[in-house]
Amino acid sequence: MIRLRGIHKSYWMGANRLHVLRGIDLAIAPGEFISIMGASGSGKSTLMNVLGLLDNYDEGEYRFDGELLKDLSETRAARVRGERIGFVFQSFHLIPFKTALENVALPLYYRKVPRRQRLRLAAEYLDKVGLSDRATHLPRELSGGQQQRVAIARALISQPRILLADEPTGALDSQTSREVMAVLQGVQDEGVAVVIVTHEHDIAEMTDRVVHLVDGEIESDRRQERRAAFDVPVPGTQLPPPREATALP
Amino acid sequence: MIDFDLWQEILDTVRRNKLRTALTGFSVAWGIFMLVVLLGSGTGLQQGVEYQFRDDATNSIFVRAGRTSLPHQGMRPGRDVQFDTRDYDTVRDRVPGVEHSSGRAFIRGSTIVRYRDESGNFSVRAVHPGHQFIEKTLVRQGRFLNELDQREFRKSAVIGTLVAEALFGKSPAIGREIEINGVFFQVVGVFDDDGSEQERELVYVPVSTAQRAFGGRDRLAQILFTTGDATLEESQEMELSVKELLANRHLFDPADPRALFVTNNVENFQRFASLMAGIRAFIWVVGIGTLVAGVVGVSNIMMIAVKERTREIGIRKAVGATPFSVVRLVLEETVLITAIAGYAGLVLGVFTLEGLARALPEADFFRSPQVDLGVALSATLLLVVAGALAGFFPARRAAAIRPIEALRDE
């Protein structure tokens, strides 16, 4: 589905050139669950941004379904992002003055889906991440884990082919991290490729494939048997209602 | 073009930033309000001044005879100067640039004007036909005095509307015979005048007839004329020429300040006109200053608004917003706020002017303040465009940067 060949990317810090990606070759198949690991400065976030068309690259080829994506205009990049790629960020990046439901519905607004249909779909996706009872809450009224699940629902609503998550659990405690990872595993089960960046080994263990980056190059790329995220009861696609809800009398 | 969803988005932001919206709106509304009130007051002042000049032609010169105050050619001061018809002829024929001209004579003592049983005490002015243009007499019925009346000593009279009302009531006045101090005149016209009520209580008769009928010999009390489109300097030349000619005829020093009294309306009007121009320029400067302050205020606020929305714009772009949609979101918000606030300021300003016009008595220096709606609307439009521009550039910059940069500032 996605094929990277010889991707190079440098940043200019004043007069110094910072060669961040030094020839990345990577293929991602539909439904894969990949974690990218590496020390800070190894280029994992940059690779993520290139994959997500959030940033351009200097050399090499990025093909999506065989189509070369290079030096796209912002408008074109926005369209590709909107149609094929979903994002989850470490700090959630929900729009603070919109309710959970409206945040989830936002991508469909840019795809010109009528409002009524948009909100119905958003409710559906909120339900998928177990937050249908939080639809009218603003982000600041939600816990970190809940916010991240809203962000995941938002990323999924436009039915992307691939979901990119940059340190999705970086701002969460291990308990909540597991909830979020369970949701991501459920997503991946539906055939959406998921790529996460992480530096936590126990998080990487929950994925099918671990790519190690060192100094902008792929040092190792191995497949593994993933571990289910829920060694604790967590809300998720095919799981009982969320903890918060059950705690209520 | 503006769909419901976009409205929803805009209302969301407006609701979230009540203070910011209020400030932007206020600076726009205030700018327009001040401009409207200033321009309206300027118009009020100008109309006040024009009202003062409504009565007489603004290019007229009035000459009255006085009493000498300087010795001249061995004669002592204190001699009365008396105009006669030849003075009028001299001025008419020898002062360059005279357009319409007239002498004026008055009947001494009180004048009783009578028609059958109705009578009244009205002033009678004996004038030349050119007087109509100098005094801006508006003939409502019939005609004004003409050259034939003058040449053939006809007993024609043109009466003011108030005179006609007093003597004839509603019935027609033209052709009737009225009696002025025992002499019969035929009414040939009824006139109106923009001046005071007294102007409408006058009776005009030909100078020639009056001089003969009322024993005035060939005396005149005043000589008046208009100067055409003479400039201020030319009118002053004419004034000087009048003084020299008359000084020559009546043997007084042309520099004698009390032998002749000359009212140069060109000069007066010119003085007012330049004063008005000054006031108008001042008002425009203040008004444009206010507008610029409004524009700067709006620009500032929009720039800050876009800056603080950089992250939000990054998020929107990450979920598929195109740069165009981002720019549009910001622009339509700006345009909406400035347009509504500008309109509010406009309405408020117009109401204030109306209130002012009602509350203040119709004074001579200030009347019917009003504003050119076109100007006010253009000013509003200018502010809307300025606000849009002020929002456009930062919005375009925010829309153009890669979302990753927008998301980075934490």
XYZ file of C-alpha atoms in Angstrom:
659
model
C 0.000 0.000 0.000
C 2.693 2.476 1.019
C 6.207 2.274 -0.325
C 9.079 4.509 0.771
C 12.304 4.342 -1.218
C 15.506 6.120 -0.285
C 13.802 8.924 1.608
C 16.171 11.683 2.681
C 15.238 14.675 4.732
C 17.367 17.444 6.211
C 16.568 20.423 8.320
C 18.530 23.595 8.286
C 19.321 24.921 11.705
C 20.765 28.284 10.817
C 23.850 27.428 8.777
C 23.972 23.801 9.962
C 22.367 21.050 7.991
C 20.748 18.409 10.091
C 20.448 15.214 8.107
C 17.504 13.565 9.850
C 16.465 10.802 7.474
C 19.260 9.078 5.575
C 17.684 6.811 3.051
C 14.587 5.132 4.470
C 13.097 2.133 2.672
C 9.826 0.958 4.127
C 6.740 -0.836 2.881
C 3.463 -0.803 4.753
C 0.708 -3.246 3.921
C -3.000 -2.705 4.641
C -3.974 -3.697 8.168
C -0.462 -3.727 9.534
C 0.236 -2.498 13.064
C 3.732 -1.045 13.117
C 5.612 0.685 15.897
C 8.571 2.887 15.156
C 11.133 3.075 17.904
C 14.325 4.956 18.390
C 16.184 7.362 20.625
C 15.138 10.962 20.502
C 16.682 12.594 17.470
C 16.706 9.329 15.561
C 14.218 10.743 13.078
C 11.097 8.814 14.050
C 8.840 11.846 14.306
C 10.191 13.197 11.036
C 9.475 9.893 9.348
C 5.946 10.087 10.714
C 5.476 13.598 9.346
C 6.711 12.507 5.949
C 4.340 9.549 5.996
C 1.484 11.832 6.948
C 2.309 14.446 4.280
C 2.659 16.927 7.104
C 6.170 17.601 5.940
C 7.951 17.182 2.628
C 11.107 15.226 1.894
C 14.235 16.049 -0.090
C 15.072 12.874 -1.934
C 13.559 9.493 -2.690
C 10.077 8.305 -3.495
C 6.878 8.047 -1.494
C 4.262 5.993 -3.262
C 0.732 5.503 -1.965
C -1.095 2.798 -3.923
C 1.555 3.257 -6.588
C 0.949 7.006 -6.863
C 4.035 9.155 -6.344
C 3.460 11.784 -3.668
C 6.186 14.352 -3.887
C 6.312 18.145 -3.538
C 2.556 18.335 -3.231
C 0.832 21.664 -2.933
C -0.773 22.266 0.428
C -4.211 21.980 -1.092
C -3.403 18.640 -2.713
C -1.698 17.365 0.453
C -4.731 18.413 2.469
C -6.961 16.422 0.160
C -4.826 13.268 0.374
C -4.625 13.611 4.142
C -8.339 14.066 4.407
C -9.091 10.999 2.294
C -6.465 8.471 3.264
C -4.638 9.385 6.429
C -5.769 9.762 10.025
C -3.678 11.383 12.740
C -3.396 10.923 16.458
C -1.062 13.230 18.333
C 0.731 12.921 21.618
C -1.055 15.980 22.975
C -4.414 15.022 21.428
C -4.883 18.309 19.582
C -8.613 18.512 19.971
C -10.204 21.866 19.218
C -10.859 23.198 22.717
C -14.138 25.006 22.064
C -15.842 22.118 20.296
C -17.563 19.231 22.023
C -16.257 15.702 21.675
C -18.929 15.006 19.087
C -18.088 18.091 17.014
C -14.386 17.311 17.179
C -15.008 13.841 15.818
C -17.238 15.228 13.078
C -14.748 17.879 11.945
C -12.951 15.901 9.190
C -16.285 15.185 7.537
C -16.987 18.923 7.438
C -13.992 19.309 5.175
C -15.273 16.447 3.041
C -18.575 18.266 2.576
C -20.673 15.684 4.378
C -24.041 17.183 5.403
C -24.229 18.200 9.029
C -26.905 15.761 10.131
C -25.166 12.783 8.602
C -21.844 13.996 9.946
C -23.098 14.134 13.517
C -24.766 10.737 13.224
C -21.506 9.173 12.015
C -19.563 10.991 14.723
C -21.875 9.547 17.381
C -21.256 6.112 15.907
C -17.488 6.499 16.070
C -17.616 7.932 19.573
C -19.547 4.863 20.555
C -16.841 2.689 18.988
C -14.246 4.178 21.309
C -16.655 3.839 24.207
C -17.392 7.509 24.780
C -20.969 7.925 23.608
C -21.875 9.287 27.032
C -19.273 12.055 26.689
C -20.502 13.427 23.351
C -21.448 16.871 24.615
C -18.380 17.375 26.802
C -15.670 19.823 25.912
C -12.114 18.455 25.739
C -11.140 20.088 29.026
C -13.890 18.139 30.763
C -12.388 14.818 29.627
C -9.489 12.849 31.041
C -6.328 12.433 28.959
C -7.274 8.912 27.918
C -10.745 10.017 26.941
C -9.366 12.911 24.914
C -7.044 10.563 23.086
C -9.916 8.218 22.324
C -11.889 11.143 20.933
C -8.853 11.986 18.805
C -8.766 8.388 17.544
C -12.448 8.508 16.681
C -11.786 11.746 14.813
C -8.919 10.120 12.924
C -11.084 7.160 11.956
C -14.277 8.874 10.918
C -13.049 9.703 7.432
C -12.226 5.991 7.001
C -8.528 6.418 6.326
C -6.323 3.687 4.938
C -3.671 4.377 7.501
C -3.653 5.803 10.991
C -0.515 7.620 12.160
C -0.047 8.093 15.866
C 2.887 10.059 17.210
C 3.512 8.923 20.797
C -0.223 8.362 21.343
C 0.431 7.211 24.890
C 3.233 9.641 25.650
C 1.064 11.862 27.821
C -0.847 9.054 29.520
C -0.279 6.793 32.515
C 0.227 3.107 31.838
C -3.345 2.185 32.739
C -4.823 4.695 30.306
C -2.146 3.818 27.756
C -3.512 0.303 27.673
C -7.029 1.557 27.072
C -5.826 3.604 24.131
C -3.706 0.783 22.726
C -6.682 -1.568 22.963
C -8.655 0.845 20.847
C -5.842 1.036 18.301
C -5.604 -2.744 18.148
C -9.327 -2.883 17.471
C -8.882 -0.346 14.683
C -6.163 -2.389 13.121
C -8.392 -5.440 13.268
C -10.757 -3.597 10.937
C -8.093 -3.492 8.238
C -6.696 -0.027 8.772
C -2.917 0.108 8.896
C -1.682 1.697 12.110
C 1.747 3.202 12.576
C 2.736 4.472 16.009
C 5.872 6.123 17.231
C 6.851 5.141 20.731
C 9.851 4.771 22.959
C 8.161 2.415 25.410
C 8.968 -1.247 24.862
C 5.784 -2.577 26.431
C 3.805 -0.422 24.033
C 5.842 -1.686 21.077
C 5.086 -5.234 22.210
C 1.425 -4.654 21.466
C 2.151 -4.200 17.741
C 2.910 -6.678 14.957
C 6.061 -5.134 13.625
C 8.781 -3.026 15.245
C 10.986 -0.721 13.200
C 14.069 0.616 14.972
C 15.560 3.868 13.779
C 19.090 4.914 14.613
C 20.455 8.199 13.323
C 17.966 8.399 10.514
C 18.435 4.883 9.235
C 16.450 1.721 9.788
C 18.554 -0.446 12.046
C 16.140 -3.304 12.425
C 12.695 -4.207 11.153
C 11.185 -7.291 12.755
C 7.795 -8.878 12.950
C 6.486 -10.298 16.188
C 3.475 -11.890 17.823
C 1.647 -8.955 19.361
C 0.382 -8.957 22.916
C -3.200 -8.029 23.565
C -3.385 -4.615 25.201
C -5.963 -5.572 27.755
C -4.318 -7.326 30.598
C -6.550 -4.980 32.566
C -10.256 -4.475 31.825
C -10.425 -1.565 29.409
C -13.049 -0.030 27.188
C -12.682 -0.678 23.510
C -14.439 -1.786 20.399
C -15.693 -5.148 21.505
C -15.487 -4.607 25.244
C -17.857 -3.751 28.122
C -18.752 -0.128 28.785
C -15.972 2.180 30.001
C -14.762 2.172 33.536
C -16.015 5.665 34.264
C -19.506 4.683 33.308
C -19.578 1.523 35.396
C -18.313 3.359 38.443
C -21.533 5.321 38.538
C -24.293 3.872 40.742
C -21.337 30.774 -0.738
C -21.949 31.099 2.989
C -23.341 27.801 4.067
C -24.868 26.931 7.377
C -21.779 25.017 8.501
C -19.514 27.966 7.955
C -21.896 30.140 9.933
C -21.782 27.561 12.661
C -17.986 27.647 12.652
C -17.954 31.450 12.735
C -20.545 31.688 15.483
C -18.504 29.184 17.487
C -15.442 31.401 17.330
C -17.423 34.539 18.011
C -19.021 32.945 21.042
C -15.670 31.719 22.276
C -14.065 35.143 21.938
C -16.768 37.470 23.145
C -14.356 40.103 24.386
C -12.236 40.065 21.271
C -15.292 40.231 19.066
C -16.712 43.054 21.137
C -13.460 45.008 20.929
C -13.152 44.570 17.201
C -16.764 45.510 16.731
C -16.426 48.506 18.985
C -13.394 49.938 17.216
C -15.163 49.614 13.886
C -18.462 50.993 15.126
C -16.715 53.858 16.887
C -14.727 54.804 13.805
C -17.811 54.914 11.622
C -19.881 56.641 14.287
C -17.321 59.411 14.730
C -16.955 59.863 11.012
C -20.695 60.129 10.487
C -21.166 62.587 13.352
C -18.200 64.699 12.289
C -19.176 64.865 8.645
C -22.784 65.530 9.582
C -21.830 68.379 11.893
C -19.640 69.794 9.141
C -22.610 69.791 6.813
C -24.654 71.455 9.540
C -22.127 74.251 9.905
C -21.899 74.728 6.180
C -25.641 74.863 5.756
C -25.832 77.368 8.574
C -23.443 79.654 6.769
C -25.137 79.180 3.443
C -28.427 80.003 5.118
C -27.039 83.342 6.159
C -26.222 84.116 2.563
C -29.471 82.811 1.135
C -31.014 86.262 0.852
C -28.706 88.160 -1.437
C -26.551 87.270 -4.380
C -23.184 86.223 -2.993
C -21.405 88.216 -5.664
C -23.064 91.546 -4.921
C -21.597 94.863 -3.807
C -23.735 97.429 -1.959
C -22.707 101.069 -1.858
C -24.285 103.486 0.593
C -23.536 107.176 0.804
C -22.093 108.569 4.021
C -20.590 111.799 5.288
C -17.041 112.922 4.563
C -14.590 112.688 7.399
C -11.460 114.008 5.686
C -10.772 117.454 4.293
C -10.492 117.441 0.515
C -9.455 120.156 -1.917
C -9.970 122.835 0.671
C -13.390 121.606 1.736
C -14.092 120.771 5.310
C -15.125 117.309 6.458
C -18.742 116.641 7.449
C -20.419 117.066 4.077
C -23.228 114.631 3.255
C -22.776 112.636 0.083
C -26.007 112.327 -1.923
C -26.238 109.820 -4.805
C -28.295 110.578 -7.867
C -29.195 108.813 -11.087
C -25.999 109.937 -12.796
C -23.963 108.218 -10.101
C -25.833 105.048 -10.902
C -25.177 105.522 -14.629
C -21.502 106.125 -13.943
C -21.156 102.962 -11.911
C -23.110 100.941 -14.436
C -21.194 102.216 -17.449
C -17.691 102.861 -16.189
C -16.927 100.221 -13.581
C -15.569 97.235 -15.487
C -17.245 93.902 -14.758
C -20.619 95.089 -13.484
C -23.229 92.460 -14.273
C -26.628 93.473 -12.903
C -27.007 96.862 -11.314
C -29.644 98.920 -9.589
C -30.120 102.045 -7.624
C -32.357 102.171 -4.599
C -34.490 105.001 -3.357
C -36.929 105.057 -0.487
C -39.995 107.117 0.039
C -39.534 109.369 3.027
C -41.836 108.979 5.951
C -44.360 106.207 6.357
C -45.988 104.786 3.280
C -49.566 103.654 3.335
C -50.419 101.098 0.722
C -54.138 100.719 0.096
C -56.462 98.535 -1.954
C -60.106 99.466 -1.498
C -60.781 99.023 2.207
C -57.610 97.141 2.960
C -54.505 99.069 3.786
C -51.198 98.611 5.490
C -47.921 100.259 6.238
C -45.364 98.733 3.925
C -41.916 99.864 2.847
C -41.608 100.860 -0.758
C -38.347 100.386 -2.584
C -37.748 102.183 -5.833
C -35.357 100.108 -7.881
C -34.016 99.333 -11.335
C -34.980 96.083 -13.082
C -31.558 94.579 -12.334
C -32.453 94.605 -8.647
C -34.200 91.268 -9.013
C -30.900 89.451 -9.498
C -29.052 91.297 -6.784
C -31.613 90.615 -4.099
C -32.473 87.139 -5.447
C -36.126 88.111 -5.641
C -38.267 85.122 -6.597
C -41.168 86.170 -8.803
C -44.149 83.920 -8.013
C -46.783 85.504 -10.230
C -46.616 87.974 -13.095
C -43.248 89.594 -13.677
C -40.655 91.836 -12.118
C -40.135 95.455 -13.156
C -38.611 95.833 -16.616
C -36.806 98.430 -18.710
C -40.048 99.655 -20.223
C -41.493 100.450 -16.793
C -38.325 102.352 -16.061
C -38.077 104.226 -19.351
C -41.747 105.186 -19.639
C -42.273 106.046 -15.947
C -44.954 103.416 -15.694
C -46.789 103.063 -12.443
C -46.070 99.388 -12.051
C -45.577 97.694 -8.723
C -44.323 94.287 -7.676
C -45.529 93.322 -4.216
C -44.289 90.808 -1.667
C -46.343 87.769 -0.773
C -47.226 89.173 2.636
C -48.391 92.410 1.045
C -50.537 90.468 -1.407
C -52.015 88.458 1.439
C -52.792 91.562 3.462
C -54.407 93.473 0.635
C -56.015 90.784 -1.498
C -56.311 87.750 0.728
C -56.741 84.750 -1.541
C -57.978 86.660 -4.566
C -55.608 87.393 -7.465
C -53.429 90.482 -7.208
C -52.155 90.866 -10.746
C -53.722 93.767 -12.638
C -55.260 95.403 -9.550
C -54.655 99.042 -8.790
C -53.116 99.820 -5.441
C -52.652 103.223 -3.946
C -49.287 104.203 -2.507
C -49.423 107.487 -0.601
C -52.227 108.580 -2.874
C -50.636 107.524 -6.162
C -52.146 104.610 -8.055
C -49.922 101.765 -9.216
C -50.829 98.622 -11.087
C -49.665 95.317 -9.603
C -47.669 93.465 -12.258
C -46.104 90.796 -10.093
C -45.969 89.050 -6.719
C -42.629 88.000 -5.346
C -41.201 85.852 -2.613
C -37.832 86.107 -0.937
C -35.719 83.631 1.055
C -34.718 86.376 3.415
C -36.443 87.554 6.537
C -40.135 88.353 6.798
C -39.428 92.034 6.181
C -38.244 91.235 2.686
C -41.676 89.892 1.876
C -43.426 92.993 3.151
C -41.897 95.176 0.462
C -43.294 96.877 -2.594
C -40.982 97.430 -5.559
C -41.670 100.298 -7.951
C -39.545 101.693 -10.818
C -36.975 104.249 -9.699
C -37.924 106.670 -12.472
C -41.605 106.636 -11.557
C -40.967 106.991 -7.857
C -38.594 109.874 -8.270
C -41.195 111.692 -10.283
C -44.303 110.701 -8.307
C -42.975 111.231 -4.808
C -40.877 114.285 -5.398
C -37.575 112.604 -4.881
C -35.914 114.497 -7.720
C -33.223 112.199 -9.062
C -31.872 111.100 -5.727
C -30.779 107.562 -4.896
C -29.991 106.154 -1.485
C -27.910 103.189 -2.564
C -26.209 101.751 -5.592
C -25.875 98.017 -5.849
C -24.548 95.648 -8.449
C -23.362 92.115 -8.967
C -19.857 91.284 -10.092
C -20.500 88.293 -12.335
C -17.894 85.630 -11.761
C -15.250 88.068 -10.629
C -12.637 86.771 -8.233
C -12.153 88.320 -4.851
C -9.287 90.469 -6.171
C -11.330 91.617 -9.156
C -14.236 92.528 -6.915
C -11.901 94.576 -4.767
C -10.665 96.335 -7.900
C -14.251 97.131 -8.768
C -14.878 98.447 -5.274
C -11.866 100.702 -5.624
C -12.976 101.888 -9.030
C -16.436 102.763 -7.632
C -14.830 104.791 -4.875
C -12.610 106.701 -7.279
C -15.393 107.472 -9.713
C -17.785 108.644 -7.035
C -15.054 110.561 -5.195
C -14.388 112.348 -8.403
C -18.021 113.252 -8.892
C -18.725 114.246 -5.295
C -15.343 115.737 -4.516
C -14.171 113.709 -1.574
C -10.992 111.875 -0.768
C -11.164 108.306 -2.203
C -9.411 107.148 0.956
C -12.127 108.670 3.167
C -13.535 105.741 5.163
C -16.815 107.437 6.007
C -17.816 109.055 2.716
C -18.970 105.742 1.254
C -19.960 102.521 2.941
C -19.253 99.561 0.738
C -20.439 96.064 1.567
C -18.603 93.587 -0.588
C -20.481 90.283 -0.348
C -17.891 88.619 -2.538
C -15.398 89.317 0.178
C -17.730 88.215 2.953
C -18.745 85.092 1.190
C -15.203 84.325 0.256
C -14.163 84.662 3.866
C -16.885 82.266 4.941
C -16.147 79.925 2.091
C -12.506 79.634 3.028
C -13.484 79.233 6.668
C -15.847 76.452 5.626
C -13.184 74.831 3.495
C -10.890 74.926 6.496
C -13.506 73.377 8.755
C -14.333 70.737 6.199
C -10.669 69.855 5.717
C -10.228 69.673 9.477
C -13.251 67.416 9.829
C -11.971 65.129 7.110
C -8.566 64.946 8.737
C -10.097 64.051 12.096
C -12.535 61.650 10.452
C -9.860 59.886 8.459
C -7.693 59.795 11.567
C -10.538 58.074 13.411
C -10.974 55.652 10.537
C -7.271 54.864 10.453
C -7.366 54.237 14.194
C -10.250 51.861 13.579
C -8.395 50.112 10.775
C -5.288 49.730 12.920
C -7.399 48.426 15.789
C -9.109 45.864 13.603
C -5.812 44.844 11.993
C -4.175 44.375 15.357
C -6.969 42.307 16.754
C -7.207 40.150 13.648
C -3.480 39.548 13.627
C -3.545 38.449 17.238
C -6.631 36.370 16.579
C -4.939 34.483 13.763
C -1.805 34.064 15.825
C -3.661 32.511 18.710
C -5.500 30.240 16.323
C -2.346 28.886 14.705
C -2.664 25.595 16.568
C -6.316 25.257 15.723
C -5.505 25.916 12.083
C -2.847 23.201 12.238
C -5.397 20.751 13.615
C -7.892 21.669 10.940
C -5.283 21.163 8.268
C -4.272 17.795 9.700
C -7.872 16.600 9.409
C -8.179 17.758 5.837
C -8.787 21.502 5.738
C -7.383 23.114 2.594
C -5.482 26.406 2.858
C -8.341 28.089 1.059
C -10.901 26.928 3.592
C -8.710 28.230 6.421
C -8.351 31.668 4.841
C -12.039 31.742 4.161
C -12.910 30.872 7.737
C -10.845 33.767 9.091
C -11.935 36.226 6.430
C -15.613 35.602 6.708
C -15.453 36.032 10.444
C -13.699 39.377 10.036
C -16.029 40.568 7.340
C -19.058 39.524 9.360
C -17.925 41.347 12.489
C -16.766 44.517 10.774
C -19.806 44.696 8.530
C -22.278 44.306 11.386
C -20.376 46.656 13.679
C -19.819 49.174 10.902
C -23.472 49.165 10.066
C -24.360 49.592 13.722
C -22.004 52.566 13.948
C -23.547 54.027 10.824
C -27.096 53.702 12.111
C -26.119 55.044 15.527
C -24.337 57.995 13.938
C -27.279 58.859 11.729
C -29.656 58.645 14.685
C -27.366 60.859 16.738
C -27.338 63.443 13.960
C -31.108 63.298 13.727
C -31.369 63.716 17.474
C -28.937 66.609 17.343
C -30.933 68.269 14.584
C -34.089 67.913 16.637
C -32.628 68.930 19.970
C -30.802 72.017 18.747
C -32.815 75.044 17.678
C -32.359 76.100 14.078
C -29.557 78.540 14.640
C -27.909 80.626 11.982
C -24.573 78.889 12.318
C -25.787 75.301 12.530
C -28.762 73.778 10.778
C -29.970 70.438 9.425
C -26.830 68.380 10.034
C -26.800 65.371 7.729
C -24.290 63.009 6.258
C -23.753 61.870 2.719
C -24.858 58.256 2.975
C -22.559 57.301 0.121
C -19.562 58.597 2.027
C -20.613 56.805 5.194
C -21.188 53.552 3.328
C -17.832 53.809 1.587
C -16.185 54.376 4.949
C -17.872 51.261 6.306
C -16.801 49.337 3.239
C -13.270 50.638 3.664
C -13.169 49.328 7.227
C -14.557 45.964 6.178
C -11.949 45.676 3.446
C -9.198 46.832 5.796
C -10.278 44.290 8.387
C -10.386 41.590 5.735
C -6.918 42.528 4.503
C -5.626 42.623 8.058
C -7.001 39.142 8.578
C -6.043 37.903 5.138
C -2.277 38.156 5.333
C -1.766 36.381 8.638
C -4.474 33.885 7.696
C -2.726 33.121 4.446
C 0.557 32.707 6.242
C -1.034 30.428 8.806
C -2.748 28.473 6.050
C 0.457 28.114 4.059
C 2.703 26.724 6.777
C 2.839 22.993 7.071
C 0.458 21.758 9.745
C 3.351 20.213 11.615
C 4.800 23.666 12.261
C 1.460 24.967 13.387
C 1.065 22.032 15.758
C 4.539 22.371 17.174
C 4.077 25.535 19.207
C 3.105 24.139 22.557
